[in-house]
Short mmCIF file of C-alpha atoms in Angstrom, two decimals:
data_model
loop_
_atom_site.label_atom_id
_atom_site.label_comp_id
_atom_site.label_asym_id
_atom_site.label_seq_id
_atom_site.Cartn_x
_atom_site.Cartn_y
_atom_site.Cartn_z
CA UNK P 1 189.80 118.67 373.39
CA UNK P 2 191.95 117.05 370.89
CA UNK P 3 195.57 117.99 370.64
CA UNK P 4 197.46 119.58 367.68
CA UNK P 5 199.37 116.11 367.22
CA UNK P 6 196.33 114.23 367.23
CA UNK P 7 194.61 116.55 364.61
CA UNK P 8 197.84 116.15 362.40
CA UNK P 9 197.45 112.13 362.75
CA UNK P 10 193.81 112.14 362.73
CA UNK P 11 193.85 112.71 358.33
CA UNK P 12 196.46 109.87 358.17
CA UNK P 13 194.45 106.89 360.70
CA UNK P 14 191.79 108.10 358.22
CA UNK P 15 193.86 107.31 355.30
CA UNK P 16 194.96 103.98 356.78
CA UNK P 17 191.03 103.13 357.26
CA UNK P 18 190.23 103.61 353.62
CA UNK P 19 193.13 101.49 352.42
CA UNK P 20 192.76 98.66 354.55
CA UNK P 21 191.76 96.76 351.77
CA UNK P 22 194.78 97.89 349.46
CA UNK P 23 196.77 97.08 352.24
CA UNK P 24 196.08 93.36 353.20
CA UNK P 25 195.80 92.43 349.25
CA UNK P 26 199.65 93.32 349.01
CA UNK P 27 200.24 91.31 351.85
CA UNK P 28 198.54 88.88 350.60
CA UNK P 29 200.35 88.93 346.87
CA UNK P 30 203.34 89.20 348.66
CA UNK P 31 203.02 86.45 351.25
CA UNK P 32 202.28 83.69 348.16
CA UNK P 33 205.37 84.28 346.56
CA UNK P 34 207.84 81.24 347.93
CA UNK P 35 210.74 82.97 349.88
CA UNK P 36 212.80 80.37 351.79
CA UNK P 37 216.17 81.68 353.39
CA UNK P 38 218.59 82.75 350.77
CA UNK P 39 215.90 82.35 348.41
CA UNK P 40 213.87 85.55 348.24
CA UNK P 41 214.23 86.59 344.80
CA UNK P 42 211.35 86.22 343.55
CA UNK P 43 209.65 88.18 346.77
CA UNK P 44 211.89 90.85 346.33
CA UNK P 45 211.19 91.47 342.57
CA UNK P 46 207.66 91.73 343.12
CA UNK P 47 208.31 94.32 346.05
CA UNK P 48 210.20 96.15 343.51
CA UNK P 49 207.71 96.37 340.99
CA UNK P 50 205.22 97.24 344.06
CA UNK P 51 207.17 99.95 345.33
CA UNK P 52 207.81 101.56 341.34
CA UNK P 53 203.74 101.23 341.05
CA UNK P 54 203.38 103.20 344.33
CA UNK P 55 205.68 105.95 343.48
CA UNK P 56 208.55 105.26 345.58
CA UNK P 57 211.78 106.91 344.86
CA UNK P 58 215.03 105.60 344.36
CA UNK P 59 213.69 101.93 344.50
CA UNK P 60 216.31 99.50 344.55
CA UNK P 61 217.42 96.36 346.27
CA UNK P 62 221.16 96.46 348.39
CA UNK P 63 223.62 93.85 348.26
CA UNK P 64 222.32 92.02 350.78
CA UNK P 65 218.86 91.79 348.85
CA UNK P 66 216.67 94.01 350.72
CA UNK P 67 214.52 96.44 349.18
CA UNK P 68 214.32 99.88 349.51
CA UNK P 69 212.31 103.02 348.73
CA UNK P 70 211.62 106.52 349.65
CA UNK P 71 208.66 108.86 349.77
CA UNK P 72 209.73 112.43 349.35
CA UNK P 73 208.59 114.74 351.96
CA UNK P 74 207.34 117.97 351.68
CA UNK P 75 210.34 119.70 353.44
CA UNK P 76 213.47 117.99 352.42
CA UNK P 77 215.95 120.15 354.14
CA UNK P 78 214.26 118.16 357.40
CA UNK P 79 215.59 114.81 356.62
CA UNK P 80 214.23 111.44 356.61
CA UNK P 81 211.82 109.72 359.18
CA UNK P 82 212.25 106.21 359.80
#
């Protein structure tokens, strides 16, 4: 019998199936955008764009350059999942 975790996770491997495709043609856009050391601009601007066009919240890029987004869960008073 299948457990009530793996019935919860079951939907989402599904949804990772059926965007397989979505998923390797951003890594693909993103890995052709030259991003030396100290030089990722460019990289990071398009993952900012990428996460805005996804739906991300609070999208923005930290002083050190990395960028970062949220996706709201359904029950905020639980906090955030890393």
């Amino acid at each position: 019998s299948t457990s009530i975790e793996g019935r919860r996770v079951q939907p989402l491997r599904a949804r990772a199936r059926e965007t397989d495709g979505e998923t390797l043609a951003d890594q693909l856009a993103a890995v052709v955008i030259p991003a030396p050391p100290f030089g990722e601009e460019a990289r990071g601007d398009w993952a900012l764009a990428r996460f805005r066009a996804l739906g991300l919240a609070e999208v923005e890029r930290d002083a050190e350059g990395n960028v970062l987004g949220t996706i709201p869960g359904a029950e905020p008073a639980l906090g955030p999942v890393v």
